[in-house]
Amino acid sequence: MATPVSTAPILAVSGLEKRFRKFVAVGGLDLEVQPGQLLGLIGPNGAGKSTTVKMITGQLLADAGHITVAGHDIVAEPLAAKRLIGYVPQDVALYPFLTGRELLEFVAEVRGVPADEARITIDELLARFHIADAQNRMTREYSEGMARKLAIATALLGRPPLLLLDESLNGLDPRAAAEVKTILKEELARGTAVVLVSHILDVLERLCTNVVLIHRGRVVETLDRAALDALVSAGTTLEDFFISHTSDG
C-alpha cells in the first residue's frame, strides 16, 4: 500500500498531559499521523489510550500540550478541527429515537454535505455495511454489531481527513470486520489518516503503517512498517512485543 507523500501531518500531538487529581493518565505524549497512514494505538487497560483520543476530539481538555488537526488547534479552533474528524467511540451511543437513515442524514447536514451528495453517499454506506434493510428502524432496536456499523458509517460521512476509531472492531461478526478493514484500506489509499485503538493485535500487525505502544500514559515504543515486518521475519508477533514491553516485573 503506497503512502502519499506529505510534509504536514493531519494529526500532530505534542507534550500532551492529563491528570485526574494525583493520577497521571497521560504524561508528555507525542504523536504524528500523516495522510494515508494508519496508526495503531496499543497499550494495557488504563494506559491512557481512550483519554488521549478524548483529548484529540475535544471531549477532554488537556492539562498541557498541543493538538492540531490539519493545522487547526483543537482548543483555539475547536469547530474547525472537529469538522475534520470522523470519530467512533469505544462505547457507541446513538440517538435512540432516530432511524438509522435519519441519523446519517442529520450527521451529513451538520457536516455540510450537499443534499444530493448526502443521499447518494448514505445509500452507498447503508448497502456497504449491509444495514439498508434496517435503515427505517429506530437505532435503539439495533444490535451491538449493527449499531457499531452505523457509527462507522456516520464517521465516514463527508470524507473527513482524520478517522479516530476506538475499539471499533469490537462486536462485529467476521464478515463485517473484514468489510471494515477493506473500507479502511480504501480510505488510506485516498489519503485519509486513521488512528485505530484496538486490542486485536494481529489485525494491527497486518494493517498498520505505524504502531505506538503506550504504557502508564507515555510512549514506550514506536514501530514503523519495516519494524512490524521485522517482527514477523524474526518469528515473533506484535502480541509478544506488547507483553515483553509492558511487563511490570
Tab-separated table of C-alpha atoms in Angstrom:
chain	number	residue	atom	x	y	z
A	1	MET	CA	0.000	0.000	0.000
A	2	ALA	CA	1.563	3.283	-1.108
A	3	THR	CA	1.545	6.111	1.413
A	4	PRO	CA	1.014	9.574	-0.099
A	5	VAL	CA	3.978	11.888	0.386
A	6	SER	CA	3.253	14.852	2.647
A	7	THR	CA	5.263	17.207	4.803
A	8	ALA	CA	2.371	18.251	7.044
A	9	PRO	CA	0.723	15.795	9.458
A	10	ILE	CA	-3.058	15.528	9.606
A	11	LEU	CA	-2.763	14.940	13.351
A	12	ALA	CA	0.002	16.422	15.488
A	13	VAL	CA	0.094	15.856	19.251
A	14	SER	CA	2.933	17.274	21.339
A	15	GLY	CA	3.643	17.216	25.074
A	16	LEU	CA	0.112	16.027	25.881
A	17	GLU	CA	-0.650	15.675	29.584
A	18	LYS	CA	-3.766	14.830	31.568
A	19	ARG	CA	-4.087	14.289	35.302
A	20	PHE	CA	-7.045	13.193	37.385
A	21	ARG	CA	-6.093	14.590	40.791
A	22	LYS	CA	-2.734	12.919	41.532
A	23	PHE	CA	-3.117	10.201	38.894
A	24	VAL	CA	-1.213	10.901	35.669
A	25	ALA	CA	-3.381	9.418	32.903
A	26	VAL	CA	-1.273	10.837	30.069
A	27	GLY	CA	2.201	12.248	30.597
A	28	GLY	CA	4.062	14.066	27.828
A	29	LEU	CA	2.634	12.173	24.837
A	30	ASP	CA	3.815	12.949	21.282
A	31	LEU	CA	2.128	11.586	18.143
A	32	GLU	CA	2.036	12.409	14.439
A	33	VAL	CA	-0.100	10.896	11.691
A	34	GLN	CA	0.477	11.760	8.051
A	35	PRO	CA	-2.106	11.495	5.241
A	36	GLY	CA	-2.551	7.867	4.221
A	37	GLN	CA	-1.102	6.476	7.444
A	38	LEU	CA	-2.854	4.066	9.795
A	39	LEU	CA	-1.510	4.462	13.304
A	40	GLY	CA	-2.361	1.698	15.733
A	41	LEU	CA	-2.501	2.876	19.338
A	42	ILE	CA	-1.972	-0.007	21.733
A	43	GLY	CA	-1.362	-0.438	25.434
A	44	PRO	CA	-2.688	-2.177	28.555
A	45	ASN	CA	-6.047	-1.234	30.044
A	46	GLY	CA	-5.655	2.117	31.764
A	47	ALA	CA	-2.593	3.078	29.706
A	48	GLY	CA	-4.216	6.345	28.570
A	49	LYS	CA	-5.385	5.392	25.074
A	50	SER	CA	-9.029	6.451	25.322
A	51	THR	CA	-8.098	9.510	27.396
A	52	THR	CA	-5.759	10.553	24.582
A	53	VAL	CA	-8.484	10.052	21.973
A	54	LYS	CA	-10.948	12.091	24.036
A	55	MET	CA	-8.467	14.974	24.195
A	56	ILE	CA	-7.880	14.790	20.434
A	57	THR	CA	-11.636	15.024	19.842
A	58	GLY	CA	-12.051	17.869	22.338
A	59	GLN	CA	-14.130	15.925	24.858
A	60	LEU	CA	-11.455	16.416	27.496
A	61	LEU	CA	-9.192	19.431	27.939
A	62	ALA	CA	-5.504	18.656	28.256
A	63	ASP	CA	-3.590	19.981	31.243
A	64	ALA	CA	-0.628	20.665	28.969
A	65	GLY	CA	0.428	20.166	25.368
A	66	HIS	CA	-0.975	20.920	21.941
A	67	ILE	CA	-3.201	19.091	19.462
A	68	THR	CA	-3.743	20.170	15.867
A	69	VAL	CA	-5.859	18.576	13.158
A	70	ALA	CA	-4.706	19.643	9.693
A	71	GLY	CA	-3.178	22.694	11.344
A	72	HIS	CA	-6.256	23.633	13.420
A	73	ASP	CA	-5.711	23.755	17.176
A	74	ILE	CA	-8.373	21.716	18.988
A	75	VAL	CA	-8.618	24.341	21.760
A	76	ALA	CA	-8.243	27.588	19.800
A	77	GLU	CA	-10.273	26.393	16.779
A	78	PRO	CA	-12.484	23.591	18.089
A	79	LEU	CA	-15.173	23.717	15.400
A	80	ALA	CA	-12.712	23.843	12.524
A	81	ALA	CA	-10.724	20.941	14.000
A	82	LYS	CA	-13.738	18.773	14.872
A	83	ARG	CA	-15.217	19.120	11.377
A	84	LEU	CA	-12.160	17.283	10.087
A	85	ILE	CA	-12.567	14.273	12.391
A	86	GLY	CA	-14.663	11.155	11.932
A	87	TYR	CA	-14.908	9.549	15.370
A	88	VAL	CA	-16.271	6.267	16.671
A	89	PRO	CA	-16.052	5.944	20.489
A	90	GLN	CA	-15.451	2.726	22.350
A	91	ASP	CA	-18.974	2.844	23.788
A	92	VAL	CA	-21.283	3.625	20.895
A	93	ALA	CA	-24.269	5.797	21.849
A	94	LEU	CA	-26.698	6.603	19.052
A	95	TYR	CA	-29.725	8.873	19.114
A	96	PRO	CA	-32.318	6.257	20.148
A	97	PHE	CA	-35.365	7.999	18.647
A	98	LEU	CA	-33.890	8.446	15.174
A	99	THR	CA	-33.901	5.790	12.490
A	100	GLY	CA	-30.603	4.714	11.030
A	101	ARG	CA	-31.193	6.780	7.910
A	102	GLU	CA	-32.316	9.820	9.899
A	103	LEU	CA	-29.107	9.676	11.923
A	104	LEU	CA	-26.987	9.585	8.776
A	105	GLU	CA	-28.987	12.478	7.289
A	106	PHE	CA	-28.569	14.505	10.479
A	107	VAL	CA	-24.794	13.981	10.563
A	108	ALA	CA	-24.499	14.809	6.860
A	109	GLU	CA	-26.367	18.076	7.412
A	110	VAL	CA	-24.227	19.013	10.417
A	111	ARG	CA	-21.102	18.411	8.340
A	112	GLY	CA	-22.431	20.497	5.487
A	113	VAL	CA	-22.603	17.680	2.936
A	114	PRO	CA	-24.758	18.843	-0.029
A	115	ALA	CA	-28.163	17.138	-0.063
A	116	ASP	CA	-27.715	15.300	-3.375
A	117	GLU	CA	-24.273	14.055	-2.401
A	118	ALA	CA	-25.541	13.047	1.046
A	119	ARG	CA	-28.390	10.975	-0.406
A	120	ILE	CA	-26.057	9.062	-2.724
A	121	THR	CA	-23.406	8.556	-0.041
A	122	ILE	CA	-25.938	7.397	2.556
A	123	ASP	CA	-27.379	4.838	0.132
A	124	GLU	CA	-23.854	3.581	-0.568
A	125	LEU	CA	-22.941	3.328	3.118
A	126	LEU	CA	-26.163	1.556	4.072
A	127	ALA	CA	-25.569	-1.005	1.325
A	128	ARG	CA	-21.863	-1.334	2.071
A	129	PHE	CA	-22.456	-2.079	5.752
A	130	HIS	CA	-25.426	-4.366	4.992
A	131	ILE	CA	-27.864	-2.328	7.083
A	132	ALA	CA	-30.107	-0.991	4.297
A	133	ASP	CA	-32.932	-3.283	5.437
A	134	ALA	CA	-32.773	-1.666	8.896
A	135	GLN	CA	-32.477	1.951	7.770
A	136	ASN	CA	-36.050	2.825	8.813
A	137	ARG	CA	-35.830	1.174	12.233
A	138	MET	CA	-35.090	3.168	15.384
A	139	THR	CA	-31.441	2.888	16.327
A	140	ARG	CA	-32.421	1.713	19.822
A	141	GLU	CA	-33.573	-1.517	18.138
A	142	TYR	CA	-30.156	-2.177	16.578
A	143	SER	CA	-27.924	-4.977	17.801
A	144	GLU	CA	-24.436	-4.102	19.056
A	145	GLY	CA	-22.892	-5.046	15.724
A	146	MET	CA	-25.438	-3.072	13.704
A	147	ALA	CA	-25.014	-0.036	15.939
A	148	ARG	CA	-21.242	-0.139	15.514
A	149	LYS	CA	-21.529	-0.436	11.741
A	150	LEU	CA	-23.886	2.551	11.685
A	151	ALA	CA	-21.490	4.540	13.877
A	152	ILE	CA	-18.599	3.823	11.498
A	153	ALA	CA	-20.787	4.846	8.567
A	154	THR	CA	-21.547	8.199	10.232
A	155	ALA	CA	-17.807	8.741	10.804
A	156	LEU	CA	-17.179	8.345	7.069
A	157	LEU	CA	-19.763	10.933	6.002
A	158	GLY	CA	-18.189	13.937	4.343
A	159	ARG	CA	-14.879	12.086	3.976
A	160	PRO	CA	-13.057	13.692	6.932
A	161	PRO	CA	-9.254	13.628	6.599
A	162	LEU	CA	-8.857	12.028	10.051
A	163	LEU	CA	-10.646	8.937	11.368
A	164	LEU	CA	-10.408	8.077	15.081
A	165	LEU	CA	-11.683	4.585	15.814
A	166	ASP	CA	-11.628	3.450	19.443
A	167	GLU	CA	-12.054	-0.346	19.623
A	168	SER	CA	-14.305	-0.104	16.561
A	169	LEU	CA	-13.924	-3.745	15.515
A	170	ASN	CA	-15.495	-4.949	18.770
A	171	GLY	CA	-18.923	-6.503	18.379
A	172	LEU	CA	-18.570	-7.083	14.637
A	173	ASP	CA	-19.003	-10.503	13.109
A	174	PRO	CA	-16.101	-11.727	10.924
A	175	ARG	CA	-17.786	-10.637	7.685
A	176	ALA	CA	-18.495	-7.128	8.976
A	177	ALA	CA	-14.982	-6.819	10.413
A	178	ALA	CA	-13.500	-7.829	7.059
A	179	GLU	CA	-15.632	-5.221	5.300
A	180	VAL	CA	-14.493	-2.501	7.714
A	181	LYS	CA	-10.874	-3.460	7.093
A	182	THR	CA	-11.444	-3.195	3.330
A	183	ILE	CA	-13.019	0.236	3.791
A	184	LEU	CA	-10.071	1.366	5.912
A	185	LYS	CA	-7.655	0.327	3.159
A	186	GLU	CA	-9.677	2.342	0.651
A	187	GLU	CA	-9.649	5.378	2.941
A	188	LEU	CA	-5.887	5.113	3.382
A	189	ALA	CA	-5.404	4.931	-0.384
A	190	ARG	CA	-7.489	8.105	-0.641
A	191	GLY	CA	-5.132	9.854	1.770
A	192	THR	CA	-7.206	9.660	4.945
A	193	ALA	CA	-5.230	9.459	8.186
A	194	VAL	CA	-6.514	6.809	10.593
A	195	VAL	CA	-5.910	6.225	14.292
A	196	LEU	CA	-7.143	2.812	15.397
A	197	VAL	CA	-7.198	1.909	19.097
A	198	SER	CA	-7.513	-1.837	19.443
A	199	HIS	CA	-6.543	-4.894	21.451
A	200	ILE	CA	-6.861	-7.064	18.314
A	201	LEU	CA	-3.119	-7.042	17.752
A	202	ASP	CA	-2.972	-9.453	14.807
A	203	VAL	CA	-5.185	-7.076	12.802
A	204	LEU	CA	-2.983	-4.092	13.650
A	205	GLU	CA	0.094	-6.134	12.769
A	206	ARG	CA	-1.250	-6.586	9.235
A	207	LEU	CA	-2.890	-3.213	8.595
A	208	CYS	CA	-0.862	-0.501	10.304
A	209	THR	CA	1.815	1.703	8.825
A	210	ASN	CA	2.852	2.587	12.386
A	211	VAL	CA	2.095	1.222	15.851
A	212	VAL	CA	2.589	3.245	19.025
A	213	LEU	CA	2.708	1.382	22.314
A	214	ILE	CA	1.826	3.452	25.364
A	215	HIS	CA	2.101	2.368	28.987
A	216	ARG	CA	1.251	4.459	32.031
A	217	GLY	CA	0.420	7.410	29.790
A	218	ARG	CA	3.737	7.522	27.960
A	219	VAL	CA	5.039	6.259	24.636
A	220	VAL	CA	7.118	3.145	25.268
A	221	GLU	CA	7.932	2.182	21.673
A	222	THR	CA	7.023	3.179	18.122
A	223	LEU	CA	7.146	0.617	15.319
A	224	ASP	CA	7.027	1.563	11.649
A	225	ARG	CA	6.033	-0.836	8.868
A	226	ALA	CA	9.587	-2.111	8.485
A	227	ALA	CA	9.820	-2.877	12.218
A	228	LEU	CA	6.471	-4.687	12.140
A	229	ASP	CA	7.647	-6.795	9.201
A	230	ALA	CA	10.879	-7.498	11.061
A	231	LEU	CA	8.890	-8.976	13.955
A	232	VAL	CA	7.300	-11.454	11.586
A	233	SER	CA	10.628	-12.276	9.945
A	234	ALA	CA	12.094	-12.953	13.380
A	235	GLY	CA	9.315	-15.415	14.148
A	236	THR	CA	7.657	-13.241	16.794
A	237	THR	CA	4.410	-11.267	16.925
A	238	LEU	CA	3.104	-7.893	17.981
A	239	GLU	CA	1.460	-9.673	20.907
A	240	ASP	CA	4.839	-10.955	22.071
A	241	PHE	CA	6.283	-7.458	21.694
A	242	PHE	CA	3.366	-5.975	23.651
A	243	ILE	CA	3.775	-8.388	26.557
A	244	SER	CA	7.547	-8.008	26.774
A	245	HIS	CA	7.382	-4.199	26.790
A	246	THR	CA	4.535	-3.757	29.274
A	247	SER	CA	5.639	-6.202	31.949
A	248	ASP	CA	5.687	-4.707	35.430
A	249	GLY	CA	8.100	-7.299	36.574
